Amino acid sequence: MNAPFVSPIKELLDDLHARLTDRRDGEVATYIPELGKADPEWLGLAVATLDGTLYEAGDTDVPFTIQSVSKPFVYALALQDRGLEDVLKCVGVEPTGDAFNAVRLEPVSGRPYNPMVNSGAIVTSTLVGGANQEERRGRILSGLSAFAGRALEVDGKVLSSESATGDRNRALAYLMHGAGVLTCPVEDALALYFEQCAALVTTRDLAVMTATLAGGGVNPLTGETVVSVEAAANALTVMATCGTYDYAGEWLVRAGLPAKSGVSGGLIAALPSQLGLGAFSPRLDARGNSVRAVAACEELSTRFGLHLMRPSERSGPVFHRTLRGDTAHSSRVRAHDERSALARLGGAIRVYVLRGDLAFGTAEAVVRTISEDTDSVRWVVLDLKRAGRVAPVAVTLLEGLAAKLKERGITTVIVDTEKRVAVRSAVIAETRDEAMELCEDALLAEAGAARPEVPIAEQDLLRGLDPFMVTALDAYLETREYETGERLVQDVAALCFILSGGLARQVIIGERAVRETSMGPGTAVGRLALIDDAGHSHRIVAEEPTACKVLTTQSLARLERDSPRLADALRWSIANAIAERLRRTDAENHALIH
Ligand code: GLN
């Protein structure tokens, strides 16, 4: 039996956990007496990804009070409820480099410097939405719970322990009340703040809460949108500059991640768009940060390559492939004249197949490369089918590109099946094939090379036949007209020459008819059936009013009887046409692969 699969990420966490248990420096906080009861040996490490996967090592389900780690979450709630401008009036966003409980406020305004130190957090608690104290209490606890993805409870003992001893915070609150920054009664503000600090969480909760911020406010477990993208981003920003107090600068250099610590030993760190880290161990360093949690996060950041300021791995070139309309074509089957016109003039069609995420850097490269190469170009197809995320800036830049190209008389066609890109100056197509066909049609029309009507004498299939043979064959053909959407009854028609209009070949997938290729005037349908008699595997439908000349199965039988030489010649023409077609397809496949 195979051993159960252990993720290498879990192994890494276990290894880190094992090594960190040897570190015994630091002291458990005792200024809130109840916190002194924590087991100094506890150590929990957890990583939550944005799709809700959790990796854990050690004591990740030991409950402890969240303390200052609550600050960025309550700040995000206040931003959500009040908006940045209103919140900024009461609490700044300037790093102080002060200790968490420093008694220092902005000189003139009396405003606290930032929401990550106690003074700022006390004011922030009063800014969350709610008509009265009770509603605000409810909002904070349910908001923290929404971040965690489960109902959190408050540790009554820690709460009363802090209320009874929190004179320093009381002093700060009075100072701010005196300065007019704190407008509600001091004890109300403290009650909210002490209660938020006494919310019970586990290390696992911390990872999930942080992943919620990293994911733009969406909880990865519940899918709930807890706060807006802006509120989450602003909270992370303040964490980056102020999250670890007077260690914030060195922390950012070493770990390179927005983070927040608390006196119970919790620490969170986030990598936007990727993950949330939670760590917990009660022994603190002189600045009030958990010794082992800081070491764990710093090492994880290094090992996982999470530092925000390092260049991220490049996803490779943004151009997956570049094609030209003279060597690559849509799947539309065209008459010889149209094909040779495309081979001559098709260079005016350029197809860019893009891949990877389109953000500023990649979209800039696309815009620059395409706009530097517009000589003799008239149609630009941008195929986004392989592109990943399309950032708003990429849409703006593509819009700008399409508008500029339009000024130069160049049409932009964007292939975007999922319709992510609304670019006004461009034509949007479902598939690359459709986009190329559209450009080819436009090119042929402009060049006067389109063949809307091809008489029987000029049909591709009959080009090699002597004129008298064509005339003889014509006597066996019947003229048929089809309306748009009308199906060809293929059992009756063994061979069908398109004189004008166009037919599409469809495959039926489930309930849906999917257009596979289309055929224009001068080409013929049913050629294979004449050789191997295997019948038709597709559905042929007129895409526009279409006139054909048809060799019915009865006429074919008659032809075989009356004029075996003519029937043979026709078969040879078909075999030649098929061989030529195969050779062309091979050449195009070759061009695609190499
Ligand atoms: N409740 C604690 C206090 O105000 C929170 C401080 C902290 O975690 N750094 O002192």
PDB file of C-alpha atoms in Angstrom, residues 191-466:
ATOM      1  CA  ALA A 191     -14.998  48.350  26.004  1.00  0.00           C
ATOM      2  CA  LEU A 192     -15.109  47.891  22.233  1.00  0.00           C
ATOM      3  CA  TYR A 193     -11.344  47.749  21.952  1.00  0.00           C
ATOM      4  CA  PHE A 194     -10.780  45.368  24.881  1.00  0.00           C
ATOM      5  CA  GLU A 195     -13.480  43.073  23.605  1.00  0.00           C
ATOM      6  CA  GLN A 196     -12.045  42.899  20.083  1.00  0.00           C
ATOM      7  CA  CYS A 197      -8.637  42.055  21.610  1.00  0.00           C
ATOM      8  CA  ALA A 198     -10.223  39.260  23.687  1.00  0.00           C
ATOM      9  CA  ALA A 199     -11.781  37.455  20.699  1.00  0.00           C
ATOM     10  CA  LEU A 200     -10.625  33.833  20.737  1.00  0.00           C
ATOM     11  CA  VAL A 201      -8.910  32.528  17.615  1.00  0.00           C
ATOM     12  CA  THR A 202      -6.633  29.680  16.588  1.00  0.00           C
ATOM     13  CA  THR A 203      -3.554  29.828  14.376  1.00  0.00           C
ATOM     14  CA  ARG A 204      -5.665  28.271  11.653  1.00  0.00           C
ATOM     15  CA  ASP A 205      -8.171  31.126  12.006  1.00  0.00           C
ATOM     16  CA  LEU A 206      -5.362  33.643  11.659  1.00  0.00           C
ATOM     17  CA  ALA A 207      -4.235  32.077   8.381  1.00  0.00           C
ATOM     18  CA  VAL A 208      -7.782  32.151   6.986  1.00  0.00           C
ATOM     19  CA  MET A 209      -8.419  35.723   8.173  1.00  0.00           C
ATOM     20  CA  THR A 210      -5.188  36.836   6.535  1.00  0.00           C
ATOM     21  CA  ALA A 211      -5.922  34.980   3.319  1.00  0.00           C
ATOM     22  CA  THR A 212      -9.203  36.917   3.275  1.00  0.00           C
ATOM     23  CA  LEU A 213      -7.254  40.182   3.227  1.00  0.00           C
ATOM     24  CA  ALA A 214      -4.794  38.771   0.676  1.00  0.00           C
ATOM     25  CA  GLY A 215      -7.713  37.775  -1.532  1.00  0.00           C
ATOM     26  CA  GLY A 216      -9.183  41.254  -1.707  1.00  0.00           C
ATOM     27  CA  GLY A 217     -11.672  40.788   1.121  1.00  0.00           C
ATOM     28  CA  VAL A 218     -13.157  37.444   0.054  1.00  0.00           C
ATOM     29  CA  ASN A 219     -13.013  34.635   2.602  1.00  0.00           C
ATOM     30  CA  PRO A 220     -11.423  31.609   0.882  1.00  0.00           C
ATOM     31  CA  LEU A 221     -13.469  29.115   2.909  1.00  0.00           C
ATOM     32  CA  THR A 222     -16.923  30.658   2.826  1.00  0.00           C
ATOM     33  CA  GLY A 223     -16.637  32.733  -0.347  1.00  0.00           C
ATOM     34  CA  GLU A 224     -18.165  35.630   1.557  1.00  0.00           C
ATOM     35  CA  THR A 225     -17.073  39.128   0.585  1.00  0.00           C
ATOM     36  CA  VAL A 226     -16.194  40.516   4.000  1.00  0.00           C
ATOM     37  CA  VAL A 227     -14.787  43.882   2.910  1.00  0.00           C
ATOM     38  CA  SER A 228     -14.093  45.592  -0.398  1.00  0.00           C
ATOM     39  CA  VAL A 229     -10.877  45.160  -2.370  1.00  0.00           C
ATOM     40  CA  GLU A 230      -9.932  48.756  -1.428  1.00  0.00           C
ATOM     41  CA  ALA A 231     -10.532  48.231   2.293  1.00  0.00           C
ATOM     42  CA  ALA A 232      -8.488  45.003   2.247  1.00  0.00           C
ATOM     43  CA  ALA A 233      -5.666  46.648   0.267  1.00  0.00           C
ATOM     44  CA  ASN A 234      -5.551  49.647   2.622  1.00  0.00           C
ATOM     45  CA  ALA A 235      -5.439  47.407   5.684  1.00  0.00           C
ATOM     46  CA  LEU A 236      -2.560  45.429   4.151  1.00  0.00           C
ATOM     47  CA  THR A 237      -0.722  48.646   3.338  1.00  0.00           C
ATOM     48  CA  VAL A 238      -0.862  49.875   6.903  1.00  0.00           C
ATOM     49  CA  MET A 239       0.219  46.423   8.073  1.00  0.00           C
ATOM     50  CA  ALA A 240       3.272  46.693   5.825  1.00  0.00           C
ATOM     51  CA  THR A 241       4.399  50.015   7.269  1.00  0.00           C
ATOM     52  CA  CYS A 242       3.198  49.773  10.881  1.00  0.00           C
ATOM     53  CA  GLY A 243       2.271  46.164  11.620  1.00  0.00           C
ATOM     54  CA  THR A 244       5.184  45.204  13.841  1.00  0.00           C
ATOM     55  CA  TYR A 245       5.608  48.547  15.654  1.00  0.00           C
ATOM     56  CA  ASP A 246       9.211  49.589  16.118  1.00  0.00           C
ATOM     57  CA  TYR A 247      10.360  46.477  14.216  1.00  0.00           C
ATOM     58  CA  ALA A 248       8.284  47.346  11.139  1.00  0.00           C
ATOM     59  CA  GLY A 249      11.213  48.567   9.018  1.00  0.00           C
ATOM     60  CA  GLU A 250      13.502  45.632   9.653  1.00  0.00           C
ATOM     61  CA  TRP A 251      10.587  43.232   9.334  1.00  0.00           C
ATOM     62  CA  LEU A 252       9.744  44.554   5.881  1.00  0.00           C
ATOM     63  CA  VAL A 253      13.367  44.232   4.785  1.00  0.00           C
ATOM     64  CA  ARG A 254      13.636  40.658   6.063  1.00  0.00           C
ATOM     65  CA  ALA A 255      10.192  39.182   5.406  1.00  0.00           C
ATOM     66  CA  GLY A 256       8.906  41.617   2.803  1.00  0.00           C
ATOM     67  CA  LEU A 257       5.271  41.009   3.708  1.00  0.00           C
ATOM     68  CA  PRO A 258       2.527  43.049   5.345  1.00  0.00           C
ATOM     69  CA  ALA A 259       2.177  41.647   8.864  1.00  0.00           C
ATOM     70  CA  LYS A 260       0.641  42.191  12.282  1.00  0.00           C
ATOM     71  CA  SER A 261       1.672  40.912  15.682  1.00  0.00           C
ATOM     72  CA  GLY A 262      -0.069  40.746  19.060  1.00  0.00           C
ATOM     73  CA  VAL A 263       0.970  40.331  22.694  1.00  0.00           C
ATOM     74  CA  SER A 264      -0.609  36.915  23.085  1.00  0.00           C
ATOM     75  CA  GLY A 265       1.999  35.641  20.584  1.00  0.00           C
ATOM     76  CA  GLY A 266       0.054  35.723  17.332  1.00  0.00           C
ATOM     77  CA  LEU A 267       1.526  36.951  14.069  1.00  0.00           C
ATOM     78  CA  ILE A 268       0.005  37.173  10.614  1.00  0.00           C
ATOM     79  CA  ALA A 269       1.637  37.885   7.269  1.00  0.00           C
ATOM     80  CA  ALA A 270      -0.009  38.169   3.873  1.00  0.00           C
ATOM     81  CA  LEU A 271       1.123  37.823   0.299  1.00  0.00           C
ATOM     82  CA  PRO A 272      -1.511  39.656  -1.754  1.00  0.00           C
ATOM     83  CA  SER A 273      -3.286  37.454  -4.301  1.00  0.00           C
ATOM     84  CA  GLN A 274      -1.552  34.365  -2.952  1.00  0.00           C
ATOM     85  CA  LEU A 275      -1.759  33.400   0.685  1.00  0.00           C
ATOM     86  CA  GLY A 276      -2.177  34.143   4.349  1.00  0.00           C
ATOM     87  CA  LEU A 277       0.254  33.003   7.053  1.00  0.00           C
ATOM     88  CA  GLY A 278      -0.658  32.571  10.713  1.00  0.00           C
ATOM     89  CA  ALA A 279       1.872  31.839  13.448  1.00  0.00           C
ATOM     90  CA  PHE A 280       1.495  31.635  17.212  1.00  0.00           C
ATOM     91  CA  SER A 281       3.873  31.203  20.116  1.00  0.00           C
ATOM     92  CA  PRO A 282       3.501  33.151  23.368  1.00  0.00           C
ATOM     93  CA  ARG A 283       7.095  34.139  24.173  1.00  0.00           C
ATOM     94  CA  LEU A 284       7.718  37.722  23.059  1.00  0.00           C
ATOM     95  CA  ASP A 285      10.810  39.742  22.292  1.00  0.00           C
ATOM     96  CA  ALA A 286      11.444  43.175  23.808  1.00  0.00           C
ATOM     97  CA  ARG A 287       9.206  44.841  21.203  1.00  0.00           C
ATOM     98  CA  GLY A 288       6.220  42.637  21.946  1.00  0.00           C
ATOM     99  CA  ASN A 289       6.536  40.395  18.873  1.00  0.00           C
ATOM    100  CA  SER A 290       6.482  36.602  19.198  1.00  0.00           C
ATOM    101  CA  VAL A 291      10.066  35.329  18.927  1.00  0.00           C
ATOM    102  CA  ARG A 292       9.268  32.050  17.202  1.00  0.00           C
ATOM    103  CA  ALA A 293       6.431  33.437  15.077  1.00  0.00           C
ATOM    104  CA  VAL A 294       8.689  36.169  13.686  1.00  0.00           C
ATOM    105  CA  ALA A 295      11.433  33.629  12.979  1.00  0.00           C
ATOM    106  CA  ALA A 296       8.921  31.267  11.350  1.00  0.00           C
ATOM    107  CA  CYS A 297       7.424  33.912   9.068  1.00  0.00           C
ATOM    108  CA  GLU A 298      10.808  35.285   8.077  1.00  0.00           C
ATOM    109  CA  GLU A 299      12.043  31.828   7.179  1.00  0.00           C
ATOM    110  CA  LEU A 300       8.852  30.916   5.325  1.00  0.00           C
ATOM    111  CA  SER A 301       9.100  34.110   3.338  1.00  0.00           C
ATOM    112  CA  THR A 302      12.665  33.258   2.340  1.00  0.00           C
ATOM    113  CA  ARG A 303      12.010  29.580   1.629  1.00  0.00           C
ATOM    114  CA  PHE A 304       8.826  30.219  -0.367  1.00  0.00           C
ATOM    115  CA  GLY A 305      10.279  33.309  -2.100  1.00  0.00           C
ATOM    116  CA  LEU A 306       7.453  35.550  -0.891  1.00  0.00           C
ATOM    117  CA  HIS A 307       9.257  38.892  -0.509  1.00  0.00           C
ATOM    118  CA  LEU A 308       7.058  41.515  -2.150  1.00  0.00           C
ATOM    119  CA  MET A 309       9.869  43.735  -3.314  1.00  0.00           C
ATOM    120  CA  ARG A 310      11.710  41.013  -5.225  1.00  0.00           C
ATOM    121  CA  PRO A 311      10.861  40.697  -8.885  1.00  0.00           C
ATOM    122  CA  SER A 312       8.274  37.972  -9.347  1.00  0.00           C
ATOM    123  CA  GLU A 313       8.942  35.134 -11.744  1.00  0.00           C
ATOM    124  CA  ARG A 314       8.143  36.121 -15.270  1.00  0.00           C
ATOM    125  CA  SER A 315       5.577  34.014 -17.000  1.00  0.00           C
ATOM    126  CA  GLY A 316       7.600  34.001 -20.228  1.00  0.00           C
ATOM    127  CA  PRO A 317       6.959  36.039 -23.334  1.00  0.00           C
ATOM    128  CA  VAL A 318       3.458  37.352 -23.777  1.00  0.00           C
ATOM    129  CA  PHE A 319       3.403  36.443 -27.493  1.00  0.00           C
ATOM    130  CA  HIS A 320       2.632  32.778 -27.797  1.00  0.00           C
ATOM    131  CA  ARG A 321       2.672  32.908 -31.583  1.00  0.00           C
ATOM    132  CA  THR A 322       2.498  35.465 -34.367  1.00  0.00           C
ATOM    133  CA  LEU A 323       0.857  34.540 -37.671  1.00  0.00           C
ATOM    134  CA  ARG A 324       0.431  36.286 -41.016  1.00  0.00           C
ATOM    135  CA  GLY A 325      -2.589  35.950 -43.245  1.00  0.00           C
ATOM    136  CA  ASP A 326      -0.472  34.994 -46.267  1.00  0.00           C
ATOM    137  CA  THR A 327       0.785  31.770 -44.708  1.00  0.00           C
ATOM    138  CA  ALA A 328      -1.916  30.977 -42.140  1.00  0.00           C
ATOM    139  CA  HIS A 329      -5.592  30.938 -43.000  1.00  0.00           C
ATOM    140  CA  SER A 330      -8.997  30.479 -41.517  1.00  0.00           C
ATOM    141  CA  SER A 331     -10.560  27.093 -42.088  1.00  0.00           C
ATOM    142  CA  ARG A 332     -12.927  28.505 -44.737  1.00  0.00           C
ATOM    143  CA  VAL A 333     -12.594  26.540 -47.921  1.00  0.00           C
ATOM    144  CA  ARG A 334     -12.057  29.087 -50.679  1.00  0.00           C
ATOM    145  CA  ALA A 335     -11.876  28.953 -54.431  1.00  0.00           C
ATOM    146  CA  HIS A 336      -8.465  28.942 -56.063  1.00  0.00           C
ATOM    147  CA  ASP A 337      -8.541  32.653 -57.009  1.00  0.00           C
ATOM    148  CA  GLU A 338      -9.323  33.740 -53.480  1.00  0.00           C
ATOM    149  CA  ARG A 339      -6.604  31.486 -52.114  1.00  0.00           C
ATOM    150  CA  SER A 340      -3.979  32.921 -54.392  1.00  0.00           C
ATOM    151  CA  ALA A 341      -5.112  36.469 -53.534  1.00  0.00           C
ATOM    152  CA  LEU A 342      -4.666  35.649 -49.846  1.00  0.00           C
ATOM    153  CA  ALA A 343      -1.247  34.160 -50.504  1.00  0.00           C
ATOM    154  CA  ARG A 344      -0.276  37.406 -52.244  1.00  0.00           C
ATOM    155  CA  LEU A 345      -1.939  39.984 -50.017  1.00  0.00           C
ATOM    156  CA  GLY A 346      -2.549  38.171 -46.738  1.00  0.00           C
ATOM    157  CA  GLY A 347       0.480  39.799 -45.080  1.00  0.00           C
ATOM    158  CA  ALA A 348      -1.898  42.678 -44.336  1.00  0.00           C
ATOM    159  CA  ILE A 349      -3.506  40.391 -41.727  1.00  0.00           C
ATOM    160  CA  ARG A 350      -1.482  39.872 -38.548  1.00  0.00           C
ATOM    161  CA  VAL A 351      -2.541  37.492 -35.837  1.00  0.00           C
ATOM    162  CA  TYR A 352      -1.062  37.755 -32.356  1.00  0.00           C
ATOM    163  CA  VAL A 353      -1.780  34.854 -30.022  1.00  0.00           C
ATOM    164  CA  LEU A 354      -1.178  36.069 -26.460  1.00  0.00           C
ATOM    165  CA  ARG A 355      -0.624  34.039 -23.339  1.00  0.00           C
ATOM    166  CA  GLY A 356      -0.236  34.542 -19.599  1.00  0.00           C
ATOM    167  CA  ASP A 357      -1.753  37.288 -17.500  1.00  0.00           C
ATOM    168  CA  LEU A 358      -2.249  40.654 -19.110  1.00  0.00           C
ATOM    169  CA  ALA A 359      -1.263  43.337 -16.634  1.00  0.00           C
ATOM    170  CA  PHE A 360       0.614  46.577 -17.146  1.00  0.00           C
ATOM    171  CA  GLY A 361       3.969  45.055 -18.107  1.00  0.00           C
ATOM    172  CA  THR A 362       2.661  42.516 -20.584  1.00  0.00           C
ATOM    173  CA  ALA A 363       0.015  44.808 -22.092  1.00  0.00           C
ATOM    174  CA  GLU A 364       2.697  47.484 -22.593  1.00  0.00           C
ATOM    175  CA  ALA A 365       4.802  44.968 -24.548  1.00  0.00           C
ATOM    176  CA  VAL A 366       1.795  44.023 -26.683  1.00  0.00           C
ATOM    177  CA  VAL A 367       0.905  47.630 -27.473  1.00  0.00           C
ATOM    178  CA  ARG A 368       4.508  48.569 -28.263  1.00  0.00           C
ATOM    179  CA  THR A 369       5.298  45.538 -30.428  1.00  0.00           C
ATOM    180  CA  ILE A 370       2.112  45.795 -32.468  1.00  0.00           C
ATOM    181  CA  SER A 371       2.286  49.551 -32.963  1.00  0.00           C
ATOM    182  CA  GLU A 372       5.919  49.318 -34.111  1.00  0.00           C
ATOM    183  CA  ASP A 373       5.003  46.964 -36.931  1.00  0.00           C
ATOM    184  CA  THR A 374       2.041  48.444 -38.790  1.00  0.00           C
ATOM    185  CA  ASP A 375       3.561  49.000 -42.245  1.00  0.00           C
ATOM    186  CA  SER A 376       1.253  47.435 -44.836  1.00  0.00           C
ATOM    187  CA  VAL A 377      -0.856  45.960 -42.029  1.00  0.00           C
ATOM    188  CA  ARG A 378      -4.614  46.439 -42.343  1.00  0.00           C
ATOM    189  CA  TRP A 379      -6.050  43.888 -39.896  1.00  0.00           C
ATOM    190  CA  VAL A 380      -4.779  42.936 -36.462  1.00  0.00           C
ATOM    191  CA  VAL A 381      -6.215  39.897 -34.683  1.00  0.00           C
ATOM    192  CA  LEU A 382      -5.465  39.674 -30.954  1.00  0.00           C
ATOM    193  CA  ASP A 383      -6.221  36.197 -29.701  1.00  0.00           C
ATOM    194  CA  LEU A 384      -6.775  36.271 -25.931  1.00  0.00           C
ATOM    195  CA  LYS A 385      -7.968  32.705 -25.667  1.00  0.00           C
ATOM    196  CA  ARG A 386      -4.779  31.597 -23.905  1.00  0.00           C
ATOM    197  CA  ALA A 387      -4.454  34.762 -21.846  1.00  0.00           C
ATOM    198  CA  GLY A 388      -5.119  34.412 -18.137  1.00  0.00           C
ATOM    199  CA  ARG A 389      -6.249  37.306 -16.010  1.00  0.00           C
ATOM    200  CA  VAL A 390      -6.857  40.530 -17.900  1.00  0.00           C
ATOM    201  CA  ALA A 391      -6.237  43.468 -15.562  1.00  0.00           C
ATOM    202  CA  PRO A 392      -8.268  46.664 -16.054  1.00  0.00           C
ATOM    203  CA  VAL A 393      -5.115  48.502 -17.141  1.00  0.00           C
ATOM    204  CA  ALA A 394      -4.663  45.958 -19.943  1.00  0.00           C
ATOM    205  CA  VAL A 395      -8.198  46.647 -21.189  1.00  0.00           C
ATOM    206  CA  THR A 396      -7.453  50.385 -21.156  1.00  0.00           C
ATOM    207  CA  LEU A 397      -4.199  49.913 -23.076  1.00  0.00           C
ATOM    208  CA  LEU A 398      -5.819  47.596 -25.624  1.00  0.00           C
ATOM    209  CA  GLU A 399      -8.590  50.141 -26.106  1.00  0.00           C
ATOM    210  CA  GLY A 400      -5.933  52.794 -26.711  1.00  0.00           C
ATOM    211  CA  LEU A 401      -4.135  50.514 -29.163  1.00  0.00           C
ATOM    212  CA  ALA A 402      -7.315  49.687 -31.094  1.00  0.00           C
ATOM    213  CA  ALA A 403      -8.225  53.392 -31.316  1.00  0.00           C
ATOM    214  CA  LYS A 404      -4.747  54.316 -32.603  1.00  0.00           C
ATOM    215  CA  LEU A 405      -4.791  51.487 -35.132  1.00  0.00           C
ATOM    216  CA  LYS A 406      -8.215  52.609 -36.299  1.00  0.00           C
ATOM    217  CA  GLU A 407      -6.805  56.076 -37.005  1.00  0.00           C
ATOM    218  CA  ARG A 408      -4.275  54.408 -39.272  1.00  0.00           C
ATOM    219  CA  GLY A 409      -7.030  52.487 -41.043  1.00  0.00           C
ATOM    220  CA  ILE A 410      -6.272  49.217 -39.292  1.00  0.00           C
ATOM    221  CA  THR A 411      -9.098  47.063 -37.955  1.00  0.00           C
ATOM    222  CA  THR A 412      -8.527  45.273 -34.638  1.00  0.00           C
ATOM    223  CA  VAL A 413     -10.346  42.027 -33.980  1.00  0.00           C
ATOM    224  CA  ILE A 414     -10.117  40.643 -30.431  1.00  0.00           C
ATOM    225  CA  VAL A 415     -10.736  36.961 -29.866  1.00  0.00           C
ATOM    226  CA  ASP A 416     -12.240  36.728 -26.428  1.00  0.00           C
ATOM    227  CA  THR A 417     -14.584  33.804 -25.966  1.00  0.00           C
ATOM    228  CA  GLU A 418     -15.339  34.730 -22.366  1.00  0.00           C
ATOM    229  CA  LYS A 419     -16.038  38.351 -23.280  1.00  0.00           C
ATOM    230  CA  ARG A 420     -13.710  39.766 -20.628  1.00  0.00           C
ATOM    231  CA  VAL A 421     -12.533  42.637 -22.735  1.00  0.00           C
ATOM    232  CA  ALA A 422     -14.944  45.359 -23.720  1.00  0.00           C
ATOM    233  CA  VAL A 423     -12.940  47.374 -26.241  1.00  0.00           C
ATOM    234  CA  ARG A 424     -15.101  49.785 -28.186  1.00  0.00           C
ATOM    235  CA  SER A 425     -12.730  50.367 -31.091  1.00  0.00           C
ATOM    236  CA  ALA A 426     -12.320  46.661 -31.795  1.00  0.00           C
ATOM    237  CA  VAL A 427     -14.469  43.918 -33.254  1.00  0.00           C
ATOM    238  CA  ILE A 428     -14.935  41.037 -30.799  1.00  0.00           C
ATOM    239  CA  ALA A 429     -14.892  37.484 -32.180  1.00  0.00           C
ATOM    240  CA  GLU A 430     -15.632  34.150 -30.531  1.00  0.00           C
ATOM    241  CA  THR A 431     -12.807  32.158 -32.078  1.00  0.00           C
ATOM    242  CA  ARG A 432      -9.568  32.841 -33.904  1.00  0.00           C
ATOM    243  CA  ASP A 433     -10.944  31.050 -36.939  1.00  0.00           C
ATOM    244  CA  GLU A 434     -13.947  33.345 -37.060  1.00  0.00           C
ATOM    245  CA  ALA A 435     -11.685  36.390 -36.640  1.00  0.00           C
ATOM    246  CA  MET A 436      -9.391  35.316 -39.468  1.00  0.00           C
ATOM    247  CA  GLU A 437     -12.277  34.534 -41.786  1.00  0.00           C
ATOM    248  CA  LEU A 438     -13.702  37.973 -41.111  1.00  0.00           C
ATOM    249  CA  CYS A 439     -10.391  39.646 -41.965  1.00  0.00           C
ATOM    250  CA  GLU A 440      -9.893  37.514 -45.071  1.00  0.00           C
ATOM    251  CA  ASP A 441     -13.379  38.378 -46.328  1.00  0.00           C
ATOM    252  CA  ALA A 442     -12.679  42.062 -45.787  1.00  0.00           C
ATOM    253  CA  LEU A 443      -9.298  41.842 -47.503  1.00  0.00           C
ATOM    254  CA  LEU A 444     -10.683  39.984 -50.514  1.00  0.00           C
ATOM    255  CA  ALA A 445     -13.564  42.432 -50.843  1.00  0.00           C
ATOM    256  CA  GLU A 446     -11.220  45.419 -50.696  1.00  0.00           C
ATOM    257  CA  ALA A 447      -8.761  43.922 -53.145  1.00  0.00           C
ATOM    258  CA  GLY A 448     -11.568  43.104 -55.567  1.00  0.00           C
ATOM    259  CA  ALA A 449     -10.425  39.506 -55.344  1.00  0.00           C
ATOM    260  CA  ALA A 450     -13.583  38.071 -53.836  1.00  0.00           C
ATOM    261  CA  ARG A 451     -15.433  35.649 -56.086  1.00  0.00           C
ATOM    262  CA  PRO A 452     -19.083  35.930 -55.090  1.00  0.00           C
ATOM    263  CA  GLU A 453     -20.135  33.944 -58.156  1.00  0.00           C
ATOM    264  CA  VAL A 454     -18.249  31.101 -59.750  1.00  0.00           C
ATOM    265  CA  PRO A 455     -19.851  29.439 -62.782  1.00  0.00           C
ATOM    266  CA  ILE A 456     -19.535  25.735 -63.237  1.00  0.00           C
ATOM    267  CA  ALA A 457     -16.789  26.083 -65.845  1.00  0.00           C
ATOM    268  CA  GLU A 458     -14.557  27.798 -63.312  1.00  0.00           C
ATOM    269  CA  GLN A 459     -15.168  25.524 -60.358  1.00  0.00           C
ATOM    270  CA  ASP A 460     -11.969  24.469 -58.604  1.00  0.00           C
ATOM    271  CA  LEU A 461     -12.684  20.803 -58.927  1.00  0.00           C
ATOM    272  CA  LEU A 462     -13.168  20.992 -62.668  1.00  0.00           C
ATOM    273  CA  ARG A 463     -10.152  23.135 -63.537  1.00  0.00           C
ATOM    274  CA  GLY A 464      -8.181  20.162 -64.850  1.00  0.00           C
ATOM    275  CA  LEU A 465     -11.003  18.888 -67.040  1.00  0.00           C
ATOM    276  CA  ASP A 466     -11.336  19.648 -70.742  1.00  0.00           C
TER     277      ASP A 466
END
